[in-house]
mmCIF file of C-alpha atoms and ligand atoms in Angstrom:
data_model
loop_
_atom_site.group_PDB
_atom_site.id
_atom_site.type_symbol
_atom_site.label_atom_id
_atom_site.label_comp_id
_atom_site.label_asym_id
_atom_site.label_seq_id
_atom_site.Cartn_x
_atom_site.Cartn_y
_atom_site.Cartn_z
ATOM 1 C CA MET A 1 1.327 7.160 6.903
ATOM 2 C CA ARG A 2 -1.632 5.427 5.256
ATOM 3 C CA VAL A 3 -3.958 7.724 1.768
ATOM 4 C CA LEU A 4 -7.328 6.309 1.095
ATOM 5 C CA ALA A 5 -8.716 7.722 -1.486
ATOM 6 C CA PHE A 6 -12.447 6.158 -3.286
ATOM 7 C CA LEU A 7 -13.012 6.148 -6.880
ATOM 8 C CA ASP A 8 -15.559 9.051 -6.732
ATOM 9 C CA GLY A 9 -12.591 10.858 -5.629
ATOM 10 C CA THR A 10 -12.851 11.313 -1.459
ATOM 11 C CA VAL A 11 -10.351 11.101 0.787
ATOM 12 C CA ALA A 12 -11.251 8.725 3.594
ATOM 13 C CA GLU A 13 -9.109 8.927 6.762
ATOM 14 C CA PRO A 14 -8.460 4.054 6.238
ATOM 15 C CA ASP A 15 -8.365 4.076 10.357
ATOM 16 C CA ASP A 16 -12.085 4.063 10.397
ATOM 17 C CA PRO A 17 -14.044 1.763 9.735
ATOM 18 C CA CYS A 18 -14.844 1.614 5.933
ATOM 19 C CA VAL A 19 -15.906 -1.132 5.148
ATOM 20 C CA ARG A 20 -18.823 -4.300 4.966
ATOM 21 C CA ALA A 21 -18.570 -6.893 7.045
ATOM 22 C CA THR A 22 -20.262 -8.138 4.038
ATOM 23 C CA ASP A 23 -18.456 -7.702 1.343
ATOM 24 C CA LEU A 24 -17.662 -11.067 -0.896
ATOM 25 C CA GLY A 25 -13.572 -9.604 -0.894
ATOM 26 C CA LEU A 26 -13.485 -9.216 2.608
ATOM 27 C CA LEU A 27 -16.324 -12.909 2.812
ATOM 28 C CA ARG A 28 -15.032 -14.750 -0.319
ATOM 29 C CA GLY A 29 -11.462 -12.924 -1.774
ATOM 30 C CA ASP A 30 -13.789 -12.451 -4.607
ATOM 31 C CA GLY A 31 -12.136 -9.081 -6.272
ATOM 32 C CA VAL A 32 -8.882 -7.843 -8.051
ATOM 33 C CA PHE A 33 -6.111 -5.659 -6.958
ATOM 34 C CA GLU A 34 -2.561 -3.829 -7.884
ATOM 35 C CA THR A 35 0.551 -2.200 -6.030
ATOM 36 C CA VAL A 36 1.757 1.062 -7.907
ATOM 37 C CA LEU A 37 5.029 2.070 -6.740
ATOM 38 C CA VAL A 38 5.163 5.789 -5.883
ATOM 39 C CA GLU A 39 7.566 8.221 -6.630
ATOM 40 C CA ASN A 40 8.515 11.408 -7.301
ATOM 41 C CA GLY A 41 5.193 12.451 -6.961
ATOM 42 C CA GLU A 42 4.413 10.076 -9.724
ATOM 43 C CA PRO A 43 2.738 6.051 -10.598
ATOM 44 C CA ARG A 44 5.640 4.069 -12.260
ATOM 45 C CA GLU A 45 3.770 2.036 -15.777
ATOM 46 C CA LEU A 46 0.250 3.159 -14.694
ATOM 47 C CA GLY A 47 -1.322 2.367 -17.756
ATOM 48 C CA LEU A 48 0.481 -0.910 -17.689
ATOM 49 C CA HIS A 49 -0.465 -2.105 -14.103
ATOM 50 C CA LEU A 50 -4.740 -0.421 -15.151
ATOM 51 C CA ASP A 51 -4.197 -2.644 -18.894
ATOM 52 C CA ARG A 52 -3.994 -5.309 -15.878
ATOM 53 C CA LEU A 53 -6.508 -4.333 -13.845
ATOM 54 C CA VAL A 54 -8.945 -4.831 -16.114
ATOM 55 C CA ARG A 55 -7.857 -7.413 -17.695
ATOM 56 C CA SER A 56 -8.261 -9.374 -14.460
ATOM 57 C CA ALA A 57 -11.730 -7.489 -13.185
ATOM 58 C CA TRP A 58 -12.819 -9.328 -16.848
ATOM 59 C CA MET A 59 -11.743 -12.413 -16.253
ATOM 60 C CA LEU A 60 -13.446 -12.665 -13.180
ATOM 61 C CA ASP A 61 -16.605 -10.705 -14.593
ATOM 62 C CA LEU A 62 -17.165 -8.013 -12.445
ATOM 63 C CA PRO A 63 -17.549 -4.693 -13.980
ATOM 64 C CA GLU A 64 -15.033 -2.630 -16.201
ATOM 65 C CA PRO A 65 -13.164 -1.169 -14.209
ATOM 66 C CA SER A 66 -13.025 3.450 -15.544
ATOM 67 C CA GLU A 67 -9.649 4.400 -16.162
ATOM 68 C CA THR A 68 -10.225 8.135 -15.495
ATOM 69 C CA ASP A 69 -11.824 6.989 -12.296
ATOM 70 C CA TRP A 70 -8.947 5.559 -11.123
ATOM 71 C CA LYS A 71 -6.497 7.783 -12.161
ATOM 72 C CA ARG A 72 -8.350 10.504 -10.537
ATOM 73 C CA ALA A 73 -8.594 8.100 -7.142
ATOM 74 C CA ALA A 74 -5.003 7.464 -7.647
ATOM 75 C CA ARG A 75 -4.549 11.289 -7.724
ATOM 76 C CA GLN A 76 -6.767 12.161 -5.071
ATOM 77 C CA VAL A 77 -3.408 9.783 -2.607
ATOM 78 C CA ILE A 78 -0.513 11.266 -4.583
ATOM 79 C CA ASP A 79 -1.915 14.622 -3.686
ATOM 80 C CA ASN A 80 -2.504 13.967 -0.170
ATOM 81 C CA TRP A 81 0.554 11.326 0.912
ATOM 82 C CA ARG A 82 2.934 13.619 2.668
ATOM 83 C CA GLY A 83 5.421 11.389 3.330
ATOM 84 C CA ASP A 84 8.973 11.922 2.072
ATOM 85 C CA GLY A 85 10.294 9.867 -1.119
ATOM 86 C CA GLU A 86 8.071 6.118 -2.337
ATOM 87 C CA PHE A 87 5.059 4.364 -1.436
ATOM 88 C CA ALA A 88 3.143 1.838 -2.327
ATOM 89 C CA MET A 89 -0.344 2.096 -3.691
ATOM 90 C CA LYS A 90 -3.323 0.042 -3.440
ATOM 91 C CA LEU A 91 -5.974 -0.146 -5.541
ATOM 92 C CA ILE A 92 -8.055 -2.298 -4.394
ATOM 93 C CA TYR A 93 -11.344 -4.077 -6.403
ATOM 94 C CA THR A 94 -14.317 -6.568 -4.984
ATOM 95 C CA ARG A 95 -17.791 -7.235 -6.030
ATOM 96 C CA GLY A 96 -19.142 -5.512 -3.202
ATOM 97 C CA SER A 97 -20.933 -6.371 -1.040
ATOM 98 C CA ASP A 98 -24.492 -7.568 -2.173
ATOM 99 C CA ALA A 99 -23.820 -8.712 -5.706
ATOM 100 C CA GLY A 100 -26.576 -9.705 -7.942
ATOM 101 C CA HIS A 101 -28.618 -6.994 -6.537
ATOM 102 C CA GLY A 102 -27.183 -4.037 -7.653
ATOM 103 C CA SER A 103 -25.092 -3.169 -5.408
ATOM 104 C CA ALA A 104 -21.737 -1.455 -6.447
ATOM 105 C CA PRO A 105 -18.337 -3.058 -6.438
ATOM 106 C CA THR A 106 -16.052 -1.718 -3.652
ATOM 107 C CA ALA A 107 -12.837 0.234 -4.838
ATOM 108 C CA PHE A 108 -10.530 2.686 -3.524
ATOM 109 C CA ALA A 109 -7.082 3.573 -3.809
ATOM 110 C CA LEU A 110 -4.818 3.513 -0.916
ATOM 111 C CA GLY A 111 -1.580 4.353 -0.477
ATOM 112 C CA LEU A 112 0.875 2.134 2.339
ATOM 113 C CA GLU A 113 4.779 2.518 2.946
ATOM 114 C CA ILE A 114 7.571 0.619 2.769
ATOM 115 C CA THR A 115 8.960 -1.435 4.563
ATOM 116 C CA PRO A 116 12.510 -0.500 5.548
ATOM 117 C CA LYS A 117 13.330 -4.421 5.035
ATOM 118 C CA MET A 118 12.468 -4.959 1.336
ATOM 119 C CA MET A 119 13.800 -1.026 0.928
ATOM 120 C CA SER A 120 17.198 -2.500 1.969
ATOM 121 C CA GLU A 121 16.160 -5.954 0.641
ATOM 122 C CA ARG A 122 16.983 -3.611 -3.137
ATOM 123 C CA SER A 123 20.851 -3.327 -2.322
ATOM 124 C CA GLU A 124 21.466 -5.713 -0.915
ATOM 125 C CA GLY A 125 19.851 -8.462 -2.333
ATOM 126 C CA ILE A 126 17.762 -11.459 -1.103
ATOM 127 C CA ALA A 127 17.872 -16.148 -0.763
ATOM 128 C CA ALA A 128 15.153 -16.809 -2.299
ATOM 129 C CA VAL A 129 13.702 -20.883 -1.724
ATOM 130 C CA THR A 130 11.726 -22.952 -5.049
ATOM 131 C CA LEU A 131 8.797 -24.395 -3.958
ATOM 132 C CA GLU A 132 5.864 -26.191 -6.116
ATOM 133 C CA ARG A 133 3.447 -24.427 -7.050
ATOM 134 C CA GLY A 134 0.789 -27.828 -8.715
ATOM 135 C CA ILE A 135 -0.360 -26.141 -11.045
ATOM 136 C CA GLU A 136 0.747 -28.377 -15.012
ATOM 137 C CA PRO A 137 1.708 -25.510 -17.751
ATOM 138 C CA GLY A 138 -1.258 -25.664 -19.478
ATOM 139 C CA LEU A 139 -3.294 -25.625 -17.306
ATOM 140 C CA ALA A 140 -4.262 -21.361 -17.345
ATOM 141 C CA VAL A 141 -5.582 -22.204 -21.081
ATOM 142 C CA ARG A 142 -7.008 -25.360 -20.101
ATOM 143 C CA ALA A 143 -9.312 -24.291 -17.162
ATOM 144 C CA PRO A 144 -9.672 -20.216 -17.009
ATOM 145 C CA TRP A 145 -11.842 -20.323 -14.555
ATOM 146 C CA LEU A 146 -8.585 -20.774 -11.808
ATOM 147 C CA LEU A 147 -8.205 -17.380 -12.721
ATOM 148 C CA LEU A 148 -4.139 -17.927 -13.223
ATOM 149 C CA GLY A 149 -2.872 -14.943 -14.166
ATOM 150 C CA ALA A 150 -5.380 -12.470 -13.091
ATOM 151 C CA LYS A 151 -4.228 -10.877 -9.777
ATOM 152 C CA THR A 152 -6.622 -11.435 -6.990
ATOM 153 C CA LEU A 153 -7.583 -10.586 -4.022
ATOM 154 C CA SER A 154 -6.740 -14.814 -3.043
ATOM 155 C CA TYR A 155 -3.537 -14.700 -1.744
ATOM 156 C CA ALA A 156 -4.232 -16.551 0.574
ATOM 157 C CA VAL A 157 -1.931 -18.060 -1.056
ATOM 158 C CA ASN A 158 1.022 -16.685 -2.120
ATOM 159 C CA MET A 159 0.705 -14.828 1.586
ATOM 160 C CA ALA A 160 1.645 -19.107 3.192
ATOM 161 C CA ALA A 161 4.228 -19.311 0.938
ATOM 162 C CA LEU A 162 6.119 -16.232 1.604
ATOM 163 C CA ARG A 163 5.681 -18.037 5.958
ATOM 164 C CA GLU A 164 7.504 -21.531 3.873
ATOM 165 C CA ALA A 165 10.647 -19.670 2.853
ATOM 166 C CA ASP A 166 10.724 -17.214 6.154
ATOM 167 C CA ARG A 167 10.521 -20.748 8.310
ATOM 168 C CA ARG A 168 13.855 -21.946 5.327
ATOM 169 C CA GLY A 169 15.886 -18.641 6.193
ATOM 170 C CA ALA A 170 15.279 -16.918 2.704
ATOM 171 C CA SER A 171 13.077 -13.988 1.257
ATOM 172 C CA ASP A 172 11.198 -15.053 -1.355
ATOM 173 C CA VAL A 173 9.950 -18.002 -2.821
ATOM 174 C CA ILE A 174 10.096 -18.352 -6.681
ATOM 175 C CA PHE A 175 7.546 -21.172 -7.416
ATOM 176 C CA THR A 176 7.508 -23.971 -10.329
ATOM 177 C CA ALA A 177 4.573 -25.761 -12.153
ATOM 178 C CA THR A 178 4.475 -29.674 -12.529
ATOM 179 C CA ASP A 179 6.826 -29.582 -14.994
ATOM 180 C CA GLY A 180 10.169 -28.159 -13.282
ATOM 181 C CA SER A 181 8.945 -25.144 -15.052
ATOM 182 C CA VAL A 182 9.613 -21.823 -13.180
ATOM 183 C CA LEU A 183 7.040 -19.351 -12.431
ATOM 184 C CA GLU A 184 6.830 -16.699 -10.350
ATOM 185 C CA GLY A 185 7.160 -15.789 -6.908
ATOM 186 C CA PRO A 186 4.264 -14.752 -4.595
ATOM 187 C CA THR A 187 4.405 -11.181 -5.421
ATOM 188 C CA VAL A 188 7.482 -10.995 -7.244
ATOM 189 C CA SER A 189 7.996 -11.681 -11.360
ATOM 190 C CA VAL A 190 11.487 -13.687 -11.864
ATOM 191 C CA VAL A 191 13.907 -11.815 -14.687
ATOM 192 C CA MET A 192 17.750 -14.372 -14.728
ATOM 193 C CA VAL A 193 20.357 -13.412 -16.932
ATOM 194 C CA ARG A 194 22.995 -14.672 -19.085
ATOM 195 C CA GLY A 195 25.681 -13.346 -21.152
ATOM 196 C CA ARG A 196 23.570 -10.567 -22.241
ATOM 197 C CA THR A 197 20.703 -11.618 -22.688
ATOM 198 C CA LEU A 198 17.403 -11.523 -20.282
ATOM 199 C CA TYR A 199 14.934 -14.117 -19.539
ATOM 200 C CA THR A 200 11.000 -14.787 -17.748
ATOM 201 C CA PRO A 201 9.390 -16.861 -18.391
ATOM 202 C CA PRO A 202 5.394 -16.279 -20.722
ATOM 203 C CA PRO A 203 2.497 -15.215 -19.213
ATOM 204 C CA ILE A 204 0.614 -18.202 -21.153
ATOM 205 C CA LEU A 205 1.753 -20.599 -17.572
ATOM 206 C CA GLY A 206 -0.823 -18.539 -16.338
ATOM 207 C CA ILE A 207 1.488 -16.265 -14.200
ATOM 208 C CA LEU A 208 0.852 -12.485 -14.457
ATOM 209 C CA PRO A 209 2.782 -10.117 -17.091
ATOM 210 C CA GLY A 210 4.826 -8.321 -14.775
ATOM 211 C CA THR A 211 5.375 -4.615 -14.587
ATOM 212 C CA THR A 212 8.479 -3.980 -13.438
ATOM 213 C CA GLN A 213 9.746 -6.871 -14.971
ATOM 214 C CA ALA A 214 8.458 -4.994 -18.791
ATOM 215 C CA ALA A 215 10.228 -1.891 -17.841
ATOM 216 C CA VAL A 216 12.769 -3.372 -16.691
ATOM 217 C CA TYR A 217 13.034 -5.288 -20.062
ATOM 218 C CA ARG A 218 12.454 -1.744 -22.163
ATOM 219 C CA GLY A 219 15.049 -0.719 -19.856
ATOM 220 C CA ALA A 220 18.185 -3.528 -20.929
ATOM 221 C CA GLU A 221 16.902 -4.127 -24.726
ATOM 222 C CA ARG A 222 17.882 0.235 -23.801
ATOM 223 C CA ALA A 223 20.906 -0.111 -22.249
ATOM 224 C CA GLY A 224 22.578 -3.458 -25.432
ATOM 225 C CA PHE A 225 20.500 -6.509 -24.114
ATOM 226 C CA THR A 226 19.271 -8.620 -25.596
ATOM 227 C CA ALA A 227 15.232 -9.396 -23.515
ATOM 228 C CA LYS A 228 13.495 -13.082 -23.917
ATOM 229 C CA ILE A 229 10.766 -14.848 -23.199
ATOM 230 C CA GLU A 230 10.851 -18.506 -22.326
ATOM 231 C CA MET A 231 9.868 -21.221 -20.446
ATOM 232 C CA LEU A 232 12.712 -21.908 -17.832
ATOM 233 C CA SER A 233 13.995 -25.175 -15.978
ATOM 234 C CA VAL A 234 15.409 -24.668 -12.088
ATOM 235 C CA ASP A 235 18.886 -25.785 -13.167
ATOM 236 C CA ASP A 236 18.915 -23.094 -15.792
ATOM 237 C CA LEU A 237 19.155 -20.534 -13.152
ATOM 238 C CA TYR A 238 22.111 -21.683 -12.735
ATOM 239 C CA ALA A 239 23.192 -21.306 -14.942
ATOM 240 C CA GLY A 240 23.224 -18.916 -15.649
ATOM 241 C CA ASP A 241 25.282 -14.604 -14.607
ATOM 242 C CA GLY A 242 22.089 -13.487 -12.903
ATOM 243 C CA VAL A 243 19.171 -13.915 -10.637
ATOM 244 C CA PHE A 244 16.987 -11.476 -10.523
ATOM 245 C CA VAL A 245 13.279 -10.515 -8.974
ATOM 246 C CA ALA A 246 10.734 -7.913 -10.144
ATOM 247 C CA SER A 247 8.445 -6.018 -8.825
ATOM 248 C CA SER A 248 6.616 -2.656 -8.539
ATOM 249 C CA VAL A 249 7.550 -2.428 -4.584
ATOM 250 C CA ARG A 250 11.124 -4.699 -4.982
ATOM 251 C CA LYS A 251 12.167 -2.827 -8.112
ATOM 252 C CA LEU A 252 14.913 -4.615 -9.432
ATOM 253 C CA THR A 253 16.524 -7.643 -6.831
ATOM 254 C CA ARG A 254 19.380 -9.739 -6.850
ATOM 255 C CA VAL A 255 19.387 -13.606 -5.229
ATOM 256 C CA HIS A 256 22.613 -14.350 -4.156
ATOM 257 C CA THR A 257 21.142 -17.680 -2.442
ATOM 258 C CA LEU A 258 19.085 -19.861 -4.207
ATOM 259 C CA ASP A 259 18.063 -22.396 -1.968
ATOM 260 C CA GLY A 260 20.223 -22.680 0.157
ATOM 261 C CA LYS A 261 23.215 -22.571 -3.320
ATOM 262 C CA VAL A 262 25.529 -18.378 -3.745
ATOM 263 C CA LEU A 263 24.186 -18.211 -7.548
ATOM 264 C CA PRO A 264 27.352 -16.016 -9.269
ATOM 265 C CA ASP A 265 27.661 -12.061 -7.851
ATOM 266 C CA ALA A 266 25.221 -10.345 -9.872
ATOM 267 C CA SER A 267 26.371 -7.361 -7.832
ATOM 268 C CA GLU A 268 27.285 -5.822 -11.660
ATOM 269 C CA LEU A 269 25.117 -6.552 -13.383
ATOM 270 C CA HIS A 270 22.849 -5.042 -10.926
ATOM 271 C CA ARG A 271 23.831 -1.901 -10.944
ATOM 272 C CA GLU A 272 24.118 -2.223 -14.529
ATOM 273 C CA LEU A 273 20.161 -3.713 -14.520
ATOM 274 C CA SER A 274 18.871 -0.431 -12.487
ATOM 275 C CA ALA A 275 20.682 1.636 -13.314
ATOM 276 C CA ALA A 276 18.866 1.261 -17.828
ATOM 277 C CA TYR A 277 15.582 0.496 -15.482
ATOM 278 C CA GLU A 278 15.504 3.827 -13.985
ATOM 279 C CA ALA A 279 16.759 6.594 -16.708
ATOM 280 C CA GLY A 280 12.792 5.633 -17.838
ATOM 281 C CA TYR A 281 11.844 7.943 -14.672
ATOM 282 C CA ALA A 282 14.722 10.215 -16.129
HETATM 283 N N1 PLP M 1 3.225 -11.579 -10.077
HETATM 284 C C1 PLP M 1 2.816 -11.739 -8.740
HETATM 285 C C2 PLP M 1 1.894 -12.802 -8.144
HETATM 286 C C3 PLP M 1 3.053 -10.901 -8.506
HETATM 287 O O1 PLP M 1 1.635 -11.027 -7.229
HETATM 288 C C4 PLP M 1 3.663 -9.644 -8.474
HETATM 289 C C5 PLP M 1 3.820 -8.117 -8.215
HETATM 290 O O2 PLP M 1 2.884 -8.334 -6.965
HETATM 291 C C6 PLP M 1 4.489 -9.505 -9.937
HETATM 292 C C7 PLP M 1 4.587 -11.228 -10.171
HETATM 293 C C8 PLP M 1 5.313 -8.391 -10.243
HETATM 294 O O3 PLP M 1 3.981 -6.786 -10.822
HETATM 295 P P1 PLP M 1 4.586 -6.288 -11.007
HETATM 296 O O4 PLP M 1 5.412 -5.848 -11.215
HETATM 297 O O5 PLP M 1 3.290 -5.349 -11.719
HETATM 298 O O6 PLP M 1 4.093 -5.593 -10.036
#
């Protein structure tokens, strides 16, 4: 099941050719995107996703996306989705096919099914590995042209890291900076819990501000937890009571094993935090 809607609201057949071979998103990965979770016909955190899309587009000098148009395209996908249950909706925004010669960006929303593996990992937890990202903590601020912290379509490195995790028998990655500090995963934020306090690394390191992490933080604070944004080392992860990855598609997923070492059982913590997160959408 897939549903495609362009930014002008037209619904199209996703298996038909509809992007030019000269599209710079295709040729150079020159564009930005978002992946939104849709559950019970409602897009979760659409406002935060659109804010991040606008920020990513600004970092790439793309024309400012119109939130009204994106909301209409998103609604078209949701209204035309015939499948059961939740799905993932990608918002894709590229520089278009003839940049500099008046051509408009390519922009569409695409609804996609969530894989059964992803669904079962939400309840069973995952093994993760730490992998070097090769960036130092100050780089994002010093070198904005590296686009660290923009959600660009250039995800080949992120996908290669996930294949490396797979070769090592794990399902996800926690990237580390050159000083060993924890960053994020290729498609997830990292959250560590110690006692009743949640920790996640700051976006200034050149990582994405996670919409799911933000929603988990809101829920956790309502449930009496303290939520902090602080730098973390890999040793901090081992010293915690629970390590989680968070994304729109993963929701909050428990990491049970890190680099082959079994972490403390955080099933109860996972249940409590997931309930607090879901309560925001009840
Ligand atoms: N970090 C990266 C690099 C991502 O690609 C994503 C989402 O795909 C996230 C974090 C988590 O963001 P969100 O919770 O908004 O899905």
